[in-house]
XYZ file of N, CA and C in Angstrom:
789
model
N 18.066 -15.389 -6.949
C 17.072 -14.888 -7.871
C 16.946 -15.857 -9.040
N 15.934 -16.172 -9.072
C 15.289 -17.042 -10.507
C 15.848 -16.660 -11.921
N 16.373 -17.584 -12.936
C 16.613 -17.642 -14.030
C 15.772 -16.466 -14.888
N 14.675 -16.901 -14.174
C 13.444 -16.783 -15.148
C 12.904 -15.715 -15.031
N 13.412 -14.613 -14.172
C 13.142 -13.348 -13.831
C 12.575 -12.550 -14.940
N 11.907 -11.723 -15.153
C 12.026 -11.008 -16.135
C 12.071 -9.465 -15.984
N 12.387 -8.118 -16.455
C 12.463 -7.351 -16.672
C 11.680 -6.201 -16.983
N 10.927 -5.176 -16.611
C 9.785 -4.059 -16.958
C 10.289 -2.775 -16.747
N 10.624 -2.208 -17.666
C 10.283 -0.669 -16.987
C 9.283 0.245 -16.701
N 9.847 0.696 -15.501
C 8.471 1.438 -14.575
C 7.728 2.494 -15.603
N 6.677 2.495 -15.393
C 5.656 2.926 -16.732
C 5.199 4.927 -16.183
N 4.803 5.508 -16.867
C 4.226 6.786 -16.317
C 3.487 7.065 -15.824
N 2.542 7.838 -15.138
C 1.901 7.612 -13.987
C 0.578 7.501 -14.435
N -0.441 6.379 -13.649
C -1.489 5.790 -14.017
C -2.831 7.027 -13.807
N -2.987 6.632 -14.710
C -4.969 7.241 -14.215
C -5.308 7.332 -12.891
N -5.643 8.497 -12.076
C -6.115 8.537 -10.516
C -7.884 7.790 -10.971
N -8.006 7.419 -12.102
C -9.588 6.872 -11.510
C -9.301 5.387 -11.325
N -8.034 5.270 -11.495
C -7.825 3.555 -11.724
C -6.699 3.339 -10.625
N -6.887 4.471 -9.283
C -6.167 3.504 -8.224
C -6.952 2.480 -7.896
N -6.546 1.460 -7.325
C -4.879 1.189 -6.870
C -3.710 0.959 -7.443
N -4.154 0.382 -8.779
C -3.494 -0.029 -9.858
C -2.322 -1.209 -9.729
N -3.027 -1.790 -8.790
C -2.019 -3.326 -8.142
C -2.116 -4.291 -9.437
N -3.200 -3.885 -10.550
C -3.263 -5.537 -11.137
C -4.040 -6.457 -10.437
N -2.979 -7.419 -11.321
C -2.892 -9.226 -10.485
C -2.670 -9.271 -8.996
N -2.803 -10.383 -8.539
C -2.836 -10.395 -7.650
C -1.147 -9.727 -6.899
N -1.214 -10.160 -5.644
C 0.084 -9.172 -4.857
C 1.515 -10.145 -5.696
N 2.913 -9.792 -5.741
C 3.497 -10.391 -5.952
C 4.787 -10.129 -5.406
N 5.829 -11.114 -5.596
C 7.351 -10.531 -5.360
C 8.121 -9.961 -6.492
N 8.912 -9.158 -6.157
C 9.731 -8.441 -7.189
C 11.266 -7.995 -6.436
N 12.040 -7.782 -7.345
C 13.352 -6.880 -6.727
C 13.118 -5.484 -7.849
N 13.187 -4.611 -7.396
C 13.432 -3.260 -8.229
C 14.877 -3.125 -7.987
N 15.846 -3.215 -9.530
C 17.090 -2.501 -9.414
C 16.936 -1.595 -10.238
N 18.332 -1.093 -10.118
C 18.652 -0.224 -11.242
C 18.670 -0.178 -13.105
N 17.937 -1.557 -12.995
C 18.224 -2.259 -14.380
C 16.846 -2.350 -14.589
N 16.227 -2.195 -13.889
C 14.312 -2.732 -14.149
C 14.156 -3.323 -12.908
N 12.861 -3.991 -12.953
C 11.973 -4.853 -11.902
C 12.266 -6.493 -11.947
N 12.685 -7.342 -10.922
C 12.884 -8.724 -12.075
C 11.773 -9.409 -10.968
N 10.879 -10.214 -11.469
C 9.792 -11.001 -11.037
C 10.308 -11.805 -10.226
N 9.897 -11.893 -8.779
C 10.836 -13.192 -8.185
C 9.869 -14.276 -7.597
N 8.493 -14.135 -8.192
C 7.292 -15.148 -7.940
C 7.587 -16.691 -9.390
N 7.243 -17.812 -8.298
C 7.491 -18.590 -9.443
C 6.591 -18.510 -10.833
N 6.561 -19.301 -11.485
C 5.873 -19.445 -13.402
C 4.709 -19.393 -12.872
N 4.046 -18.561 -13.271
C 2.019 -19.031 -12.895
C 1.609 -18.322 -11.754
N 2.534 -18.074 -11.172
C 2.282 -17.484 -9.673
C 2.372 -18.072 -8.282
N 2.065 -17.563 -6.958
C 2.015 -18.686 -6.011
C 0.417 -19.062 -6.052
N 0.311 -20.355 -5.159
C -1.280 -20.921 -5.457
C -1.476 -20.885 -3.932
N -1.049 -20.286 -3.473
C -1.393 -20.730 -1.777
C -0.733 -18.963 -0.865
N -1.313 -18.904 -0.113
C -0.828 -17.617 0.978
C 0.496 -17.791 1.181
N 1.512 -16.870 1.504
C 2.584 -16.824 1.571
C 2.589 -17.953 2.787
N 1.889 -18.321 4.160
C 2.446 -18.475 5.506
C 2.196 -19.928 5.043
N 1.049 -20.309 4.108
C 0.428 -22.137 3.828
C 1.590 -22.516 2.840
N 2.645 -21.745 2.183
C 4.270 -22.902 1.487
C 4.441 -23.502 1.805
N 4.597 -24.926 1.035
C 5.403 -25.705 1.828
C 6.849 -25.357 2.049
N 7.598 -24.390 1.287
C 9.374 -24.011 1.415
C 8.950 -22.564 0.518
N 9.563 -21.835 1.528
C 9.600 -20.946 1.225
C 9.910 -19.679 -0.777
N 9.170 -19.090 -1.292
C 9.010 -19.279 -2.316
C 9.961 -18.030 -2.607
N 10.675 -17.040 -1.905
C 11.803 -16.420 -1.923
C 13.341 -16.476 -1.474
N 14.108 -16.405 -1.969
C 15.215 -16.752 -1.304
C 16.128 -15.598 -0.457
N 15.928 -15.779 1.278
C 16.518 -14.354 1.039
C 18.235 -14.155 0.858
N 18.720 -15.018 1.150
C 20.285 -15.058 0.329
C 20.337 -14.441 -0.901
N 19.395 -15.015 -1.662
C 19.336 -14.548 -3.293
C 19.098 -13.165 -3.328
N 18.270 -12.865 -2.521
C 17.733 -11.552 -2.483
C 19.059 -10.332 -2.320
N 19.593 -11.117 -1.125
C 20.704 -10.289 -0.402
C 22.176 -10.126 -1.636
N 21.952 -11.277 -2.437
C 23.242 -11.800 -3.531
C 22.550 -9.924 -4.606
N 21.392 -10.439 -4.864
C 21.117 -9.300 -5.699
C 21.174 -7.660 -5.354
N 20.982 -7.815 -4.152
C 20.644 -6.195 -3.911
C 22.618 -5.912 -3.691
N 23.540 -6.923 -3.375
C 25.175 -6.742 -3.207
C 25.624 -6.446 -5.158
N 25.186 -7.489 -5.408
C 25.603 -7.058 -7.401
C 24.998 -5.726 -7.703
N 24.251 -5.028 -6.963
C 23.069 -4.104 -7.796
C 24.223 -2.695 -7.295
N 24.830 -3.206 -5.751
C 25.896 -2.043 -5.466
C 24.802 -1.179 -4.395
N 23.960 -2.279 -3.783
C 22.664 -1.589 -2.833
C 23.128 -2.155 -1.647
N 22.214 -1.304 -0.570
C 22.173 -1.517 1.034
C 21.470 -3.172 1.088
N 22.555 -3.892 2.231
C 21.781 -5.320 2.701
C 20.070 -5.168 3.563
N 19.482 -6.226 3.413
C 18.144 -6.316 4.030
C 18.746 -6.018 5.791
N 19.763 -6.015 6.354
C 19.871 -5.626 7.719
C 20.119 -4.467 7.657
N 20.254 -3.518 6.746
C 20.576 -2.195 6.806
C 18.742 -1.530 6.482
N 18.024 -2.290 6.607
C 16.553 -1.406 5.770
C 15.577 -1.810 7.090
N 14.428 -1.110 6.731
C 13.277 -1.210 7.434
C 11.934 -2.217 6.504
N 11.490 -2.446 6.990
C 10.234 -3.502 6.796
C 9.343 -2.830 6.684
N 8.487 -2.535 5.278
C 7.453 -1.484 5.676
C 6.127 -2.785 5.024
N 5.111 -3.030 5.507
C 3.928 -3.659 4.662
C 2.785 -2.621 4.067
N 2.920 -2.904 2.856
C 2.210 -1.827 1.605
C 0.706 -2.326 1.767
N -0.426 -1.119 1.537
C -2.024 -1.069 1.086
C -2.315 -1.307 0.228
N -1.437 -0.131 -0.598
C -2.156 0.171 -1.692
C -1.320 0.216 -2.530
N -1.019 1.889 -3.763
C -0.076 1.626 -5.011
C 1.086 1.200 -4.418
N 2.109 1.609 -3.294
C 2.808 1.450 -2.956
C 3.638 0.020 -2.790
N 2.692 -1.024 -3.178
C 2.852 -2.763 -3.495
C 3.852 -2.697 -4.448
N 3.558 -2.178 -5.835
C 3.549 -1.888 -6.877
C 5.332 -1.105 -7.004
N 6.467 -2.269 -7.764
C 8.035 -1.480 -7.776
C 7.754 -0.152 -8.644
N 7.141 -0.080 -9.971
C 6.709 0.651 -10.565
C 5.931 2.099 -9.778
N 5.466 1.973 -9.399
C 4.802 3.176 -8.434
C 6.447 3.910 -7.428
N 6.751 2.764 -6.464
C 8.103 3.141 -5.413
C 9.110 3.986 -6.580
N 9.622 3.421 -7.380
C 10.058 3.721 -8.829
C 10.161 5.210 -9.073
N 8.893 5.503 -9.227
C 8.382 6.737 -9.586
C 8.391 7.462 -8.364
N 8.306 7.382 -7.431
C 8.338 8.113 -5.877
C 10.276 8.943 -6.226
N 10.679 7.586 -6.383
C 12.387 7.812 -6.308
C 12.442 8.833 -7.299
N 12.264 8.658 -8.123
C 12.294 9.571 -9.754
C 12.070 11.170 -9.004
N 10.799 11.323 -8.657
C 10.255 12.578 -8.589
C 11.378 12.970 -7.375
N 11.214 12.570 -6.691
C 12.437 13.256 -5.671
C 13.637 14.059 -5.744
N 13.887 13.747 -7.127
C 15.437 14.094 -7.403
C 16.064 13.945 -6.398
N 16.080 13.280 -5.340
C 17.610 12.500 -4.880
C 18.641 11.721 -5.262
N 19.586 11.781 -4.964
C 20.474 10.868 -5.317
C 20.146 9.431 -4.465
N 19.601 8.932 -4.869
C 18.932 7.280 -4.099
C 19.492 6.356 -5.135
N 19.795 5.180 -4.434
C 20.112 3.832 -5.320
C 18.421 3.153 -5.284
N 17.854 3.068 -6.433
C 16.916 2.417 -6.561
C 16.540 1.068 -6.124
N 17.621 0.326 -5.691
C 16.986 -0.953 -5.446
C 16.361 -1.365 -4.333
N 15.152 -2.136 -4.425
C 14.442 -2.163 -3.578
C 13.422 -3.623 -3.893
N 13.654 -4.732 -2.953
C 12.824 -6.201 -2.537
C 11.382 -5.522 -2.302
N 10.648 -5.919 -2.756
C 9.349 -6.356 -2.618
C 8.330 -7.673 -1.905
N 8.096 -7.860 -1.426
C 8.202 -9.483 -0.960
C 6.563 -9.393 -0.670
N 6.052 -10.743 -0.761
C 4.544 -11.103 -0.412
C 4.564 -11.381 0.734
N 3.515 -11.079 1.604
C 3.080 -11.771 3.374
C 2.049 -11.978 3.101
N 1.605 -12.606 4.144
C 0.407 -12.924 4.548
C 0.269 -12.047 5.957
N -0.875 -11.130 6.667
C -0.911 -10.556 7.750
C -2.225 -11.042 8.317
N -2.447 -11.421 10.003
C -3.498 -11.249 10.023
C -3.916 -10.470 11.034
N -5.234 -10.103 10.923
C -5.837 -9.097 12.300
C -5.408 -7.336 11.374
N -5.349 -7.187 9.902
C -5.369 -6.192 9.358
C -6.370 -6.272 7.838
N -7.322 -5.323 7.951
C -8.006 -5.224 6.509
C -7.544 -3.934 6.161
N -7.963 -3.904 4.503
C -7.734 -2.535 3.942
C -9.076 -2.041 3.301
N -9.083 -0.559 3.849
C -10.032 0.157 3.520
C -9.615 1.639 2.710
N -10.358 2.495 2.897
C -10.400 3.715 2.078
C -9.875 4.903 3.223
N -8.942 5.350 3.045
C -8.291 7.114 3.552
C -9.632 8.002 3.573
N -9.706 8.646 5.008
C -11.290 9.658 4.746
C -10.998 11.226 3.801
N -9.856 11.181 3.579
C -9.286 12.049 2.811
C -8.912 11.674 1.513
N -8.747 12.472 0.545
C -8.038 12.294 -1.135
C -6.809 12.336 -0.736
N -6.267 11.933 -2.068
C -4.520 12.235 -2.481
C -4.862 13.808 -3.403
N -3.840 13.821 -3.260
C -3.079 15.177 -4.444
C -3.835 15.457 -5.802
N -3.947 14.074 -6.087
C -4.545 13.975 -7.679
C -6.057 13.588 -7.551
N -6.526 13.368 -6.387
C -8.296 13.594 -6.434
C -8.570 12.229 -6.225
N -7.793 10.928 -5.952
C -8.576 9.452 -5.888
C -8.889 9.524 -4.371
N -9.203 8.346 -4.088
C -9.415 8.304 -2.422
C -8.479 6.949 -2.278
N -7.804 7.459 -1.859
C -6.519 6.592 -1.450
C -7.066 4.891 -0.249
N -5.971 4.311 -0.555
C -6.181 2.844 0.340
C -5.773 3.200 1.887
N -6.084 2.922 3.081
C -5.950 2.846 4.546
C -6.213 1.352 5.064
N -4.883 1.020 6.050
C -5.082 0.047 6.750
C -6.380 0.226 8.028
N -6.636 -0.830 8.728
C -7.444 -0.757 9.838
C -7.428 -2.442 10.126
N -7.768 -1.951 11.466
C -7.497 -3.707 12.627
C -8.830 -3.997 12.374
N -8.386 -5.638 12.047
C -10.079 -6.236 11.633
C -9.232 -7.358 12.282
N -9.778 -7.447 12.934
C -9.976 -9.213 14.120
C -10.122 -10.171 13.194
N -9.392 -10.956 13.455
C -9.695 -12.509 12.624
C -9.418 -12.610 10.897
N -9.037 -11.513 10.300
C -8.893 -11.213 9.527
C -7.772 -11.589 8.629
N -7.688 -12.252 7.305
C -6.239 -12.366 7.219
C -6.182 -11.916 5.696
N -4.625 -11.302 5.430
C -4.309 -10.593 4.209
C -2.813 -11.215 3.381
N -3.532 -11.195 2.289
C -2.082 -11.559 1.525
C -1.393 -9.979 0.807
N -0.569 -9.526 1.462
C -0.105 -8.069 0.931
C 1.438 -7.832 0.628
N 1.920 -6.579 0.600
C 3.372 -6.577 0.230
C 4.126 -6.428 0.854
N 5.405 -6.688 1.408
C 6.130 -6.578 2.201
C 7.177 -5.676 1.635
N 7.814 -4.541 2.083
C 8.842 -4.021 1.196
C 10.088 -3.252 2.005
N 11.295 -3.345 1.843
C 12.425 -3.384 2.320
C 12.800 -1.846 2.071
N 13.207 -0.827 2.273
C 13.795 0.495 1.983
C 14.905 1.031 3.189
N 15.919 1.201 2.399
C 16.953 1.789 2.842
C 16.698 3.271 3.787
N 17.432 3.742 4.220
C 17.100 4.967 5.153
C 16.743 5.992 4.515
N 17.185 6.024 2.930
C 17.317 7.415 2.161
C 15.635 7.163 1.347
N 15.691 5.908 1.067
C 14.200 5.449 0.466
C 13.392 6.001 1.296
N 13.438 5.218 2.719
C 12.196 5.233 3.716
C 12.198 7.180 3.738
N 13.031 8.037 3.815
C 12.925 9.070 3.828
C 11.649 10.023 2.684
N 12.033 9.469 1.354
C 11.534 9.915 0.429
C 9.995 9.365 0.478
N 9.878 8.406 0.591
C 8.479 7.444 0.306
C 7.825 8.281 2.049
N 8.022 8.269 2.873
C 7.490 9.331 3.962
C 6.774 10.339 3.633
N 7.934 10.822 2.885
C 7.692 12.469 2.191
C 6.303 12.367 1.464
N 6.318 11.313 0.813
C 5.140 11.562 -0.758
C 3.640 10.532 0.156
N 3.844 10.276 1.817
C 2.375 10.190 2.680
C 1.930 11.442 3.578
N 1.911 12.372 2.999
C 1.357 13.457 4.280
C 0.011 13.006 4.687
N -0.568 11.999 4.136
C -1.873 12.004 4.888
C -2.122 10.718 5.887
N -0.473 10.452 6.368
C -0.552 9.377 6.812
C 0.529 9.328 8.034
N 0.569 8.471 8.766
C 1.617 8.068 9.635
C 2.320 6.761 9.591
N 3.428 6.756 9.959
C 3.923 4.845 9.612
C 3.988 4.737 10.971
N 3.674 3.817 11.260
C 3.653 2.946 12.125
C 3.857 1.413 12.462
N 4.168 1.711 13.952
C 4.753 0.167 14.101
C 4.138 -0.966 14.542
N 3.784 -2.100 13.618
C 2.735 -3.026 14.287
C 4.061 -4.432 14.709
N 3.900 -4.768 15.753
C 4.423 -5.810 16.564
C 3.834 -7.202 16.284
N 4.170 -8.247 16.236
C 3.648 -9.555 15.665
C 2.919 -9.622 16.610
N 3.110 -9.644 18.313
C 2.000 -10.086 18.651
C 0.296 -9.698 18.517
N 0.306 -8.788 17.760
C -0.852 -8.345 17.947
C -1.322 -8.542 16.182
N -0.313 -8.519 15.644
C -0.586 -8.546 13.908
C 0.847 -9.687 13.133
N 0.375 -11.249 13.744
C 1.550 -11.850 12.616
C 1.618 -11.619 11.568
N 2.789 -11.415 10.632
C 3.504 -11.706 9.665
C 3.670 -12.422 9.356
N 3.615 -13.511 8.090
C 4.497 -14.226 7.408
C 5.470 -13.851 5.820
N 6.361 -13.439 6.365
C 7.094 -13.445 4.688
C 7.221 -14.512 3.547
N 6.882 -14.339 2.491
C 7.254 -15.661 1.222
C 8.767 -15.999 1.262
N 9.764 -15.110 2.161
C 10.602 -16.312 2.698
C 10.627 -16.813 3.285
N 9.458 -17.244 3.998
C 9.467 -18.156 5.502
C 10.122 -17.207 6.825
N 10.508 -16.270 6.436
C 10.573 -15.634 7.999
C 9.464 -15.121 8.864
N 9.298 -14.971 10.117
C 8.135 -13.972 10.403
C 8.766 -12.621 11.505
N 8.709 -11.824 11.061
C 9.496 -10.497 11.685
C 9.057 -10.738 12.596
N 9.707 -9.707 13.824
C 8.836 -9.524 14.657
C 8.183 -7.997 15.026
N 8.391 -7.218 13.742
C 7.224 -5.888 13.324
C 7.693 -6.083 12.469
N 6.216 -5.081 11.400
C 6.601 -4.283 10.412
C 5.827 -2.591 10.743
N 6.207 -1.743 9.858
C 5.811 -0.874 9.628
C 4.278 -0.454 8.755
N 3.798 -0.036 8.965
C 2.870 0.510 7.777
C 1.931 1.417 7.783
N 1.898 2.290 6.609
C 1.243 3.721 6.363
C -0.339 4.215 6.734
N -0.445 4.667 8.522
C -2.061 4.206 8.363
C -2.634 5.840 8.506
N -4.023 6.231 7.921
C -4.578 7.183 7.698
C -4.463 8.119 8.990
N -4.386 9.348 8.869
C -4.083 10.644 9.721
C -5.735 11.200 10.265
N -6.617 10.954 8.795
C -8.128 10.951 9.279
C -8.650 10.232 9.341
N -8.807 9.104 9.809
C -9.669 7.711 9.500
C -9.841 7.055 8.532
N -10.707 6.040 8.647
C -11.046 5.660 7.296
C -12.640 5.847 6.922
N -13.041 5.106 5.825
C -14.548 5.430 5.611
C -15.260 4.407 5.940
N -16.265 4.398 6.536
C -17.286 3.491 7.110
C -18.221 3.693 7.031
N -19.159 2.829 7.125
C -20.680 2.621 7.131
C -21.027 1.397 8.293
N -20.999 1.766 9.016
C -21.273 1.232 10.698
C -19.942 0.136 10.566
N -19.308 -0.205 9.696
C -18.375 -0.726 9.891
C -17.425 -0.324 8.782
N -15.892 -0.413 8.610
C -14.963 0.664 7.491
C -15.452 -0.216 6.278
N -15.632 0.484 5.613
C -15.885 0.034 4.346
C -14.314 -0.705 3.465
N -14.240 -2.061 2.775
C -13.352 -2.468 2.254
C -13.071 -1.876 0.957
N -11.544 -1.675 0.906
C -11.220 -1.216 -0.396
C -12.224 -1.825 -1.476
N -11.704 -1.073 -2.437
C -12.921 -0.480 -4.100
C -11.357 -0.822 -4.559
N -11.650 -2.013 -5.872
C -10.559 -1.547 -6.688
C -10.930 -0.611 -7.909
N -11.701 0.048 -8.187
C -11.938 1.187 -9.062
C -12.339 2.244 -8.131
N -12.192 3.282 -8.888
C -12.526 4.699 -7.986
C -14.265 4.680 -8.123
N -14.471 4.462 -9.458
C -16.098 4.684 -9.832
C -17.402 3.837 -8.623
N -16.124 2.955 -8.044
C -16.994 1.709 -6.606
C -17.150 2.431 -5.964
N -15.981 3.012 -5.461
C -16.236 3.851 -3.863
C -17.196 5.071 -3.959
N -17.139 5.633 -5.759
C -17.262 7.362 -5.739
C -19.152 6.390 -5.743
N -19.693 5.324 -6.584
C -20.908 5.687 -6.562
C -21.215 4.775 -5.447
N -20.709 4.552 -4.225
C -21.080 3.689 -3.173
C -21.500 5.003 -2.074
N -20.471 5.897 -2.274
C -20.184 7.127 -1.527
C -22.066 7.894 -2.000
N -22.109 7.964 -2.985
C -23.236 8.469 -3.621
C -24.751 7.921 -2.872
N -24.592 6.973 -3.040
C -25.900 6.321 -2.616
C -25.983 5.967 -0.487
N -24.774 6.615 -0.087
C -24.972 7.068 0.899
C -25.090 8.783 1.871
N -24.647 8.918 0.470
C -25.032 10.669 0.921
C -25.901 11.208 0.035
N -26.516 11.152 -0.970
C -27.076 11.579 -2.168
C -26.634 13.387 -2.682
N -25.124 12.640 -2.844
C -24.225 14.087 -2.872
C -23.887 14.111 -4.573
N -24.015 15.290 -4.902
C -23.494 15.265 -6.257
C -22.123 15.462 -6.623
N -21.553 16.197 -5.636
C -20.113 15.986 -5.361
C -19.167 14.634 -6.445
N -20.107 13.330 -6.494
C -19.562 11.853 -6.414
C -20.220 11.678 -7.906
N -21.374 12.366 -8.356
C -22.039 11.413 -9.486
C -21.256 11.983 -10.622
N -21.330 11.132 -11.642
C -20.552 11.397 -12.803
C -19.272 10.186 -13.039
N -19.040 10.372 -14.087
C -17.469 9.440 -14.561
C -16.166 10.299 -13.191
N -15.579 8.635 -13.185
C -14.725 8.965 -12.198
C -13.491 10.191 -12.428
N -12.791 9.905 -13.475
C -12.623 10.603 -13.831
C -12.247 12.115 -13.520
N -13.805 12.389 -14.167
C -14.230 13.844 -13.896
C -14.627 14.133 -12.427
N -14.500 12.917 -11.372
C -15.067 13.475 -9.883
C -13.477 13.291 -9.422
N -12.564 12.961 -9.806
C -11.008 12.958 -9.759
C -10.695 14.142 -9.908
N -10.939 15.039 -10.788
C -10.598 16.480 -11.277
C -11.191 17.132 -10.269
N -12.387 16.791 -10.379
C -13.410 17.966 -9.481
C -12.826 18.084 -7.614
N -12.183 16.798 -7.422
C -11.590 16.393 -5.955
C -10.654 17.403 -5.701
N -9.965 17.168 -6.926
C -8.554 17.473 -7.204
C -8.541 19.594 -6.774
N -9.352 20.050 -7.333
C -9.437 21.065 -7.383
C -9.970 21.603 -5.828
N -10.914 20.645 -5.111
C -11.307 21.189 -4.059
C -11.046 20.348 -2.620
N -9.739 20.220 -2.594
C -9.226 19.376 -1.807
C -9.809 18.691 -0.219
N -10.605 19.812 0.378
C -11.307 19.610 1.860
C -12.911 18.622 1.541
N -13.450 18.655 0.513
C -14.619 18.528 -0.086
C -14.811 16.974 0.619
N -14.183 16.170 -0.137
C -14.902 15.060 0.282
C -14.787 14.492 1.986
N -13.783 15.219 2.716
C -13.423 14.779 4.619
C -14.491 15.629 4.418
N -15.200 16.933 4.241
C -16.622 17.325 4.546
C -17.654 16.975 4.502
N -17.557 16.548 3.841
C -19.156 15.159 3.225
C -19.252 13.864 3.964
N -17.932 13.153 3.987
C -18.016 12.001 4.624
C -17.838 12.527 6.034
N -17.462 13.184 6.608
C -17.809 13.473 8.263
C -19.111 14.466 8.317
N -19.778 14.963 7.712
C -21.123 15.603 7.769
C -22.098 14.259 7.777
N -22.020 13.347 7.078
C -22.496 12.097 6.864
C -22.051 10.959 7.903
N -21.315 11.269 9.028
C -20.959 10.191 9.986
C -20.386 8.902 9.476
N -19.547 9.161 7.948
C -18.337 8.171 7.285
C -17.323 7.908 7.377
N -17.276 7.733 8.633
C -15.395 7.914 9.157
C -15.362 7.364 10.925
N -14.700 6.683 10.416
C -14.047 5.363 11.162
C -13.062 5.685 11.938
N -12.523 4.931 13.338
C -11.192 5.208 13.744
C -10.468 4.027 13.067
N -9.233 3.758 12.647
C -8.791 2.672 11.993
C -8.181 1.483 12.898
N -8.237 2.064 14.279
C -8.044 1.260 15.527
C -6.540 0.390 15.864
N -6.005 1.061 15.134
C -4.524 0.595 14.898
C -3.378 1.706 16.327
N -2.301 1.112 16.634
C -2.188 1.299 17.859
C -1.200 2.865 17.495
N -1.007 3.480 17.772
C -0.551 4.922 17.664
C 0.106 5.081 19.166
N 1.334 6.025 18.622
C 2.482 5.930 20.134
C 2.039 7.054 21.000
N 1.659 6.984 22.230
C 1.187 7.704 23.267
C 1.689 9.394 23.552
């Protein structure tokens, strides 16, 4: 782990009109018990995790840190690749918190590059009224996203807080990996929608504001459901939970996400 690491504590929970709430671009991190420490170099990386010339994580270092932190090794965890808030140590953070389990917080974060996966929109809300991020197979496609490591008791909890989702297992051959340590698994995991996603003859790509999707959504249904500050169509979601999978499947907005599901 870098000198130069620095330190954040995980913040309180963001505005649902301002998922995803990734920020900057994707990055590496370790979440311990001490804070978050940055493990992307000064400035950032300038290139996709798989185009490094040497790899821009160390996973020794990684493994040195998560042993000082008094955490499970990267051979004891699962590989999950993140959409959406879930990128974000700060968000995982807060998953752990609410749980009241007894969990050791630490938890690698790591950048990939994936290809043959885009991210789109869940045909369903979350809890708090946003319209959540969903993977889906896009051919030819390539993504710089998060890679993230969780112990058995983690992967348990972070499960818990996707009911609108399934994890699943994507296999390299069909979806390479590259990790910013130069490894390339040969799967990862990741959280894909239970109802589809949203489309317009083809899935529509994530919105990083809610107010994109809610007035994109608008001007394809001419639903009032959507008009107004996001916000207030966050509340209004929030309260009537079936509302918007009614609209967008009355409206033929929903996609299969074409991702492979176990028989």
């Amino acid at each position: 782990m870098s000198s130069s690491s620095t330190l954040h504590a995980p913040t309180v929970p963001d505005a649902p009109e301002d998922y995803p709430w990734t920020g900057r671009a994707v990055g590496s991190a370790l979440l311990l018990s001490t804070g978050i420490a940055d493990l992307d170099p000064p400035g950032g990386a300038d290139a996709p995790a798989e185009q490094q010339a040497r790899p821009l994580v160390d996973v020794a270092a990684l493994d040195a840190g998560l042993a000082a932190d008094g955490a499970a090794p990267l051979a004891e965890r699962t590989l999950v690749v993140a959409v959406g808030s879930n990128q974000t140590p700060a968000t995982i953070a807060r998953k752990y918190a609410r749980s009241g389990r007894d969990l050791h917080p630490a938890t690698p974060f790591v950048r990939c590059t994936m290809h043959h996966l885009a991210v789109g929109h869940c045909a369903h809300i979350s809890a708090r009224g946003y319209v959540p991020a969903a993977p889906y197979r896009a051919e030819g496609e390539r993504m710089e996203l998060v890679a993230t490591w969780f112990d058995p008791g983690q992967l348990a909890v972070v499960d818990e807080t996707e009911p609108n989702y399934d994890r699943l297992r994507l296999e390299a051959e069909s979806f390479p990996v590259t990790l910013a340590t130069g490894e390339r698994p040969k799967h990862v995991d990741v959280y894909a929608s239970r109802w589809g996603v949203l489309a317009h003859e083809q899935p529509i790509p994530l919105r990083h504001r809610q107010q994109e999707i809610f007035d994109e959504l608008v001007a394809l249904t001419g639903s009032d459901l959507l008009r107004g500050d996001a916000a207030e169509i966050c509340g209004r979601l929030e309260a009537n939970p079936e509302a918007l999978r009614t609209l967008v499947r009355e409206h033929s907005l929903v996609a299969d996400d074409g991702l492979p599901r176990p028989t």
